[in-house]
């Protein structure tokens, strides 16, 4: 297989469905795309009913090219991450991995258009994040929840408003930012640096005001990121956690018990925002980002330093700060349901606490004049008339 043939296959797969997010190649299955969160097979010409090990290996080698670093990673670690450009049509973040002696490939389509906070429809409080001068901003969520898109929008806002030096450490580079007011230097793992910790350590000598770390994967990276935030840099990064509370606990869990008291103090002083995301199916097709937003105030700093307690959990702190723009996933689910963007089932599936959300949905239904319970199957028992042979079952009392 030559590169033009691979480009033809990738292009055909992209055009096969609307809103394609991922391209998958797995032995024993036809080429597949993920559209609106669902995998769908792709008909090629000539057709491929089931990929063979030779075909997936050939595709993998074409995606890797002549990069010896990636080939070594694939052979020694069982997987590698790469990037691939399909002319001017699309760019992909590629993961090639071994499974049962064969190679499988997942190509995540990267958007070439830099998003803005307004185009994403994020709440107004998001405008405060790019104004931060120092500290740590974390965007968390599961894989594919839109963390990179959110960070790109924040960087784009800084690019439009501040003349600063921005260094990004990515795996791989997803959004290529143009130089506007800010100056960008975007570095890619495997090509420009070997580990996030080493890349971040080097970034501190490159005079940046803003540093983007693609992912904080280990304690060394977290420790250096905290040092960078303490020394006057704005550090943006991601974690694979489901909400703000778990984010704090995940960071603390990377350190030994005897280190955690010091890390708690450092984290309380440097943490500015935690944004957690979940992508939910939208009414009418597509997906919507549900957000949990936690900022920094005296209550969050105290809970980070001393730990959560009754009445001082991060969920309760966020809930109490809702008038200031903070929100839990439950708030986001109720707002999206009230606007008709998601269904009741989706709201209950993606929320954090089903009880409050269920009561909130009932209140929304009452305000709309809708029924809150299903009484369509209820019917009255016909009245008894003299001569009716139907026996009436009456409760009996037994006296001792």
Coordinates of C-alpha atoms in Angstrom, one line a residue:
X1 CA 0.0 0.0 0.0
X2 CA 1.3 3.4 -1.0
X3 CA 0.5 6.7 0.7
X4 CA -2.0 7.9 -2.0
X5 CA -4.0 4.7 -1.5
X6 CA -4.0 5.2 2.3
X7 CA -5.1 8.8 1.8
X8 CA -8.0 7.6 -0.4
X9 CA -9.1 5.2 2.3
X10 CA -9.0 7.8 5.0
X11 CA -10.8 10.4 2.8
X12 CA -13.6 7.9 2.0
X13 CA -14.0 7.0 5.6
X14 CA -14.3 10.7 6.6
X15 CA -17.0 11.3 3.9
X16 CA -19.0 8.2 4.8
X17 CA -20.8 9.7 7.8
X18 CA -21.6 13.1 9.3
X19 CA -19.5 14.3 12.2
X20 CA -16.9 11.6 12.1
X21 CA -14.7 11.7 15.2
X22 CA -12.6 8.5 15.0
X23 CA -11.4 6.0 12.4
X24 CA -10.9 2.5 13.5
X25 CA -8.9 -0.4 11.9
X26 CA -9.2 -3.8 13.7
X27 CA -8.4 -7.3 12.5
X28 CA -11.6 -9.2 11.7
X29 CA -13.8 -6.1 11.3
X30 CA -14.3 -3.8 8.3
X31 CA -12.9 -0.3 8.5
X32 CA -15.2 1.7 10.9
X33 CA -15.9 5.3 11.9
X34 CA -17.4 6.7 15.0
X35 CA -20.3 9.1 14.2
X36 CA -22.2 10.7 17.1
X37 CA -20.7 8.2 19.5
X38 CA -21.7 5.1 17.5
X39 CA -19.4 2.8 15.4
X40 CA -20.5 2.3 11.8
X41 CA -18.8 0.2 9.1
X42 CA -17.5 1.8 5.9
X43 CA -18.0 0.4 2.4
X44 CA -14.8 0.8 0.3
X45 CA -14.1 0.1 -3.3
X46 CA -13.0 -2.6 -3.6
X47 CA -14.9 -3.7 -0.4
X48 CA -13.1 -4.9 2.7
X49 CA -15.4 -7.3 4.7
X50 CA -12.8 -8.0 7.4
X51 CA -9.3 -6.5 7.8
X52 CA -6.4 -9.0 7.8
X53 CA -3.3 -8.7 10.1
X54 CA -1.3 -7.9 7.0
X55 CA -3.6 -5.0 6.0
X56 CA -3.6 -3.4 9.5
X57 CA 0.2 -3.7 9.8
X58 CA 0.6 -2.1 6.4
X59 CA -1.7 0.8 7.3
X60 CA 0.2 1.2 10.6
X61 CA 3.6 1.4 8.9
X62 CA 2.3 4.0 6.4
X63 CA 1.0 6.1 9.3
X64 CA 4.3 5.9 11.2
X65 CA 6.4 6.6 8.1
X66 CA 10.2 6.5 8.8
X67 CA 10.0 7.6 12.4
X68 CA 12.4 5.3 14.2
X69 CA 11.3 6.6 17.6
X70 CA 7.7 5.5 17.0
X71 CA 8.7 2.1 15.6
X72 CA 10.8 1.4 18.7
X73 CA 7.9 2.4 21.0
X74 CA 5.6 0.1 19.1
X75 CA 7.9 -2.9 19.3
X76 CA 9.1 -2.4 22.9
X77 CA 6.0 -0.9 24.6
X78 CA 3.2 -2.3 22.5
X79 CA 1.8 1.0 21.4
X80 CA 2.8 4.4 20.0
X81 CA 1.2 7.8 19.4
X82 CA 1.6 9.7 16.1
X83 CA 0.1 12.4 14.0
X84 CA -0.9 12.2 10.4
X85 CA -2.0 14.9 7.9
X86 CA -4.4 14.2 5.1
X87 CA -3.4 17.0 2.7
X88 CA -5.4 20.1 3.7
X89 CA -8.5 18.0 4.5
X90 CA -7.9 16.8 8.0
X91 CA -5.3 16.0 10.7
X92 CA -5.3 12.9 12.9
X93 CA -4.0 11.9 16.3
X94 CA -3.1 8.3 15.8
X95 CA -2.7 5.5 18.3
X96 CA -1.3 2.1 17.1
X97 CA -1.3 -0.8 19.5
X98 CA -0.8 -4.5 19.6
X99 CA -3.6 -6.9 20.6
X100 CA -3.5 -10.7 20.5
X101 CA -0.4 -10.5 18.2
X102 CA -2.1 -8.1 15.7
X103 CA -2.0 -4.3 15.3
X104 CA -5.1 -2.1 15.7
X105 CA -5.3 1.5 14.9
X106 CA -7.4 4.4 16.1
X107 CA -7.3 7.8 14.3
X108 CA -8.8 10.7 16.2
X109 CA -9.8 13.5 13.8
X110 CA -8.5 16.8 14.9
X111 CA -10.3 20.0 14.0
X112 CA -8.3 22.4 12.0
X113 CA -10.4 25.4 12.9
X114 CA -9.4 27.0 16.2
X115 CA -12.5 27.1 18.4
X116 CA -13.6 30.2 20.4
X117 CA -15.3 30.3 23.8
X118 CA -18.3 31.9 22.2
X119 CA -18.6 29.2 19.4
X120 CA -18.5 26.5 22.0
X121 CA -21.4 28.1 23.9
X122 CA -19.6 28.1 27.2
X123 CA -20.9 30.2 30.2
X124 CA -19.7 33.7 30.7
X125 CA -17.5 32.7 33.7
X126 CA -15.1 31.0 31.2
X127 CA -14.0 34.5 30.1
X128 CA -12.2 34.8 33.5
X129 CA -9.9 31.9 32.9
X130 CA -7.7 33.5 30.1
X131 CA -7.3 36.6 32.3
X132 CA -5.4 34.6 34.9
X133 CA -1.7 35.6 35.1
X134 CA -0.4 32.8 37.3
X135 CA -1.5 29.5 38.8
X136 CA -2.8 26.1 37.6
X137 CA -5.9 25.5 35.4
X138 CA -7.0 21.9 35.0
X139 CA -9.4 20.6 32.4
X140 CA -10.5 17.0 33.2
X141 CA -12.8 14.3 31.8
X142 CA -12.8 11.0 30.1
X143 CA -11.0 10.3 26.8
X144 CA -12.8 12.1 24.0
X145 CA -14.7 14.5 26.2
X146 CA -13.3 17.6 24.5
X147 CA -10.6 18.6 26.8
X148 CA -8.2 19.6 24.0
X149 CA -10.9 21.7 22.4
X150 CA -11.6 23.6 25.6
X151 CA -7.9 24.3 26.1
X152 CA -7.5 25.4 22.5
X153 CA -10.4 27.9 23.0
X154 CA -8.7 29.3 26.2
X155 CA -5.4 29.7 24.4
X156 CA -7.1 31.3 21.4
X157 CA -8.6 33.9 23.8
X158 CA -5.2 34.6 25.3
X159 CA -3.8 34.9 21.7
X160 CA -6.3 37.5 20.9
X161 CA -5.8 39.6 24.0
X162 CA -2.3 39.3 25.4
X163 CA 1.2 39.7 23.9
X164 CA 2.9 36.8 25.7
X165 CA 5.1 33.8 24.9
X166 CA 3.1 30.5 25.0
X167 CA 4.9 27.1 25.0
X168 CA 2.8 24.0 24.5
X169 CA 3.9 20.4 25.2
X170 CA 1.5 18.1 23.3
X171 CA 1.1 14.5 22.3
X172 CA 0.7 15.2 19.4
X173 CA 0.1 18.8 18.4
X174 CA -3.6 19.0 17.7
X175 CA -4.5 22.6 17.0
X176 CA -1.9 24.7 15.2
X177 CA -2.3 28.2 16.6
X178 CA -1.3 31.2 14.4
X179 CA 0.8 34.0 15.8
X180 CA -1.5 36.9 16.6
X181 CA -0.8 39.0 19.7
X182 CA 0.8 36.0 21.4
X183 CA 3.9 34.1 20.2
X184 CA 3.4 30.3 20.0
X185 CA 6.0 27.6 20.2
X186 CA 4.3 24.2 20.0
X187 CA 6.4 21.1 20.8
X188 CA 5.4 17.5 20.1
X189 CA 6.3 14.5 22.3
X190 CA 8.6 12.1 20.5
X191 CA 9.8 14.7 18.0
X192 CA 10.8 17.7 20.2
X193 CA 11.1 16.3 23.7
X194 CA 11.1 12.8 25.2
X195 CA 8.9 13.1 28.4
X196 CA 6.4 15.7 29.7
X197 CA 8.6 16.2 32.8
X198 CA 11.7 16.9 30.7
X199 CA 9.8 19.1 28.3
X200 CA 8.2 21.1 31.2
X201 CA 11.6 21.4 32.9
X202 CA 13.1 22.8 29.7
X203 CA 10.1 25.1 29.2
X204 CA 11.0 27.0 32.4
X205 CA 14.2 28.1 30.7
X206 CA 12.3 29.3 27.6
X207 CA 10.8 32.5 29.1
X208 CA 7.1 31.6 28.6
X209 CA 4.3 33.3 30.4
X210 CA 1.8 30.5 29.6
X211 CA 2.6 26.8 29.5
X212 CA 0.3 24.1 28.2
X213 CA 1.1 20.5 29.3
X214 CA -0.9 18.0 27.3
X215 CA -1.4 15.6 30.2
X216 CA 0.0 15.3 33.8
X217 CA 0.7 11.6 33.8
X218 CA 3.1 11.2 36.8
X219 CA 4.2 12.8 40.0
X220 CA 7.3 14.4 38.5
X221 CA 5.3 16.3 35.9
X222 CA 2.8 17.4 38.6
X223 CA 5.6 18.6 40.9
X224 CA 7.3 20.6 38.1
X225 CA 3.9 22.0 37.0
X226 CA 3.3 23.2 40.6
X227 CA 6.7 24.8 40.7
X228 CA 6.0 26.6 37.4
X229 CA 2.7 27.9 38.7
X230 CA 4.4 29.1 41.9
X231 CA 7.1 31.0 40.0
X232 CA 4.7 33.2 38.0
X233 CA 3.6 31.1 35.1
X234 CA 0.1 30.2 34.0
X235 CA 0.0 26.4 33.6
X236 CA -2.8 24.7 31.7
X237 CA -3.1 20.9 31.7
X238 CA -5.5 17.9 31.7
X239 CA -6.3 14.9 33.8
X240 CA -8.5 11.9 33.3
X241 CA -10.8 12.4 36.2
X242 CA -14.6 12.6 36.4
X243 CA -15.2 15.6 38.6
X244 CA -13.4 18.3 40.6
X245 CA -13.3 16.3 43.8
X246 CA -11.7 13.3 42.2
X247 CA -9.2 15.6 40.5
X248 CA -7.8 16.9 43.8
X249 CA -7.7 13.3 45.2
X250 CA -6.0 12.0 42.0
X251 CA -3.2 14.6 42.3
X252 CA -2.7 13.9 46.0
X253 CA -2.6 10.1 45.3
X254 CA 0.4 10.5 43.1
X255 CA 2.6 11.4 46.2
X256 CA 3.7 9.5 49.3
X257 CA 1.7 10.1 52.5
X258 CA 4.5 12.0 54.1
X259 CA 4.6 14.4 51.1
X260 CA 0.8 15.1 50.9
X261 CA 0.6 17.8 53.5
X262 CA 3.2 19.9 51.6
X263 CA 1.4 19.1 48.3
X264 CA -1.9 20.2 49.8
X265 CA -0.5 23.6 50.7
X266 CA 1.1 24.1 47.3
X267 CA -2.0 23.0 45.4
X268 CA -4.3 25.2 47.5
X269 CA -2.1 28.2 46.8
X270 CA -1.7 27.6 43.0
X271 CA -5.0 26.0 41.8
X272 CA -7.2 28.5 40.0
X273 CA -9.8 26.5 38.1
X274 CA -10.9 22.9 37.6
X275 CA -13.2 22.3 34.6
X276 CA -14.6 18.8 34.3
X277 CA -16.4 17.8 31.1
X278 CA -18.8 15.1 29.9
X279 CA -20.1 14.8 26.3
X280 CA -23.8 13.9 26.2
X281 CA -26.0 13.1 23.2
X282 CA -28.0 16.1 22.1
X283 CA -31.6 16.1 21.0
X284 CA -31.8 16.1 17.2
X285 CA -28.2 14.7 16.8
X286 CA -24.8 15.7 17.8
X287 CA -23.3 16.1 21.3
X288 CA -23.2 18.7 24.0
X289 CA -20.6 19.4 26.6
X290 CA -21.9 19.3 30.2
X291 CA -19.5 21.2 32.5
X292 CA -18.6 21.2 36.2
X293 CA -16.8 24.4 37.1
X294 CA -14.9 25.0 40.3
X295 CA -12.8 28.1 41.0
X296 CA -10.6 29.1 43.9
X297 CA -11.9 30.8 47.1
X298 CA -11.2 30.4 50.8
X299 CA -13.5 27.4 51.1
X300 CA -11.9 25.4 48.3
X301 CA -8.4 26.3 49.6
X302 CA -9.4 25.1 53.1
X303 CA -10.9 21.8 51.8
X304 CA -7.7 21.2 49.7
X305 CA -5.5 21.9 52.8
X306 CA -7.5 19.9 55.4
X307 CA -9.5 17.5 53.2
X308 CA -13.2 17.2 52.6
X309 CA -15.6 17.0 55.6
X310 CA -19.3 17.2 56.2
X311 CA -20.6 20.4 54.7
X312 CA -17.2 21.1 53.1
X313 CA -17.1 18.7 50.2
X314 CA -16.2 20.1 46.8
X315 CA -19.7 19.3 45.5
X316 CA -21.3 21.4 48.3
X317 CA -18.8 24.2 47.8
X318 CA -19.5 24.4 44.1
X319 CA -23.3 24.2 44.7
X320 CA -23.1 27.1 47.2
X321 CA -21.2 29.2 44.6
X322 CA -23.7 28.7 41.8
X323 CA -24.8 32.4 41.9
X324 CA -21.2 33.3 41.1
X325 CA -21.1 31.1 37.9
X326 CA -19.7 27.9 39.4
X327 CA -21.8 24.8 38.6
X328 CA -21.9 21.1 39.3
X329 CA -22.8 18.5 36.6
X330 CA -26.3 18.4 38.1
X331 CA -26.7 22.1 37.4
X332 CA -25.5 21.7 33.8
X333 CA -27.8 18.7 33.3
X334 CA -30.9 20.6 34.5
X335 CA -30.0 23.7 32.5
X336 CA -29.6 21.6 29.3
X337 CA -32.8 19.8 30.0
X338 CA -34.7 23.0 30.6
X339 CA -33.5 24.4 27.2
X340 CA -34.6 21.2 25.5
X341 CA -31.0 20.3 24.5
X342 CA -31.0 16.8 26.2
X343 CA -33.7 14.3 27.2
X344 CA -34.7 13.5 30.8
X345 CA -33.0 10.1 30.5
X346 CA -29.7 11.7 29.4
X347 CA -29.9 14.2 32.3
X348 CA -30.3 11.4 34.8
X349 CA -27.5 9.3 33.1
X350 CA -24.9 12.1 33.1
X351 CA -25.6 13.8 36.4
X352 CA -23.6 13.3 39.6
X353 CA -26.6 12.8 42.0
X354 CA -29.8 11.5 40.6
X355 CA -32.0 12.5 43.5
X356 CA -31.6 16.3 43.2
X357 CA -31.7 16.1 39.4
X358 CA -34.9 14.1 39.4
X359 CA -36.6 16.6 41.7
X360 CA -35.3 19.5 39.6
X361 CA -36.8 17.8 36.4
X362 CA -40.1 17.5 38.2
X363 CA -40.0 21.2 39.1
X364 CA -39.3 22.1 35.4
X365 CA -42.2 19.9 34.3
X366 CA -44.5 21.6 36.8
X367 CA -43.5 25.0 35.5
X368 CA -44.3 23.9 32.0
X369 CA -47.6 22.4 33.1
X370 CA -46.5 18.8 32.2
X371 CA -47.4 15.7 34.2
X372 CA -44.6 14.5 36.6
X373 CA -46.0 10.9 36.9
X374 CA -47.5 8.5 34.5
X375 CA -51.1 8.0 35.4
X376 CA -52.3 6.8 32.0
X377 CA -52.7 3.2 33.1
X378 CA -54.7 4.0 36.2
X379 CA -58.5 3.3 36.2
X380 CA -61.3 3.2 38.8
X381 CA -62.8 -0.1 39.9
X382 CA -66.5 -0.3 38.9
X383 CA -69.0 0.2 41.7
X384 CA -70.7 -2.9 43.2
X385 CA -74.4 -3.2 42.5
X386 CA -77.0 -5.5 44.1
X387 CA -77.1 -8.8 42.3
X388 CA -73.5 -8.7 41.3
X389 CA -71.9 -12.1 41.9
X390 CA -68.4 -10.7 42.3
X391 CA -67.2 -11.3 45.8
X392 CA -65.9 -8.4 47.7
X393 CA -62.8 -9.0 49.6
X394 CA -63.0 -7.2 52.8
X395 CA -60.2 -7.1 55.4
X396 CA -60.9 -9.1 58.5
X397 CA -59.7 -8.4 62.0
X398 CA -58.9 -11.2 64.3
X399 CA -59.2 -10.4 68.0
X400 CA -57.2 -12.4 70.5

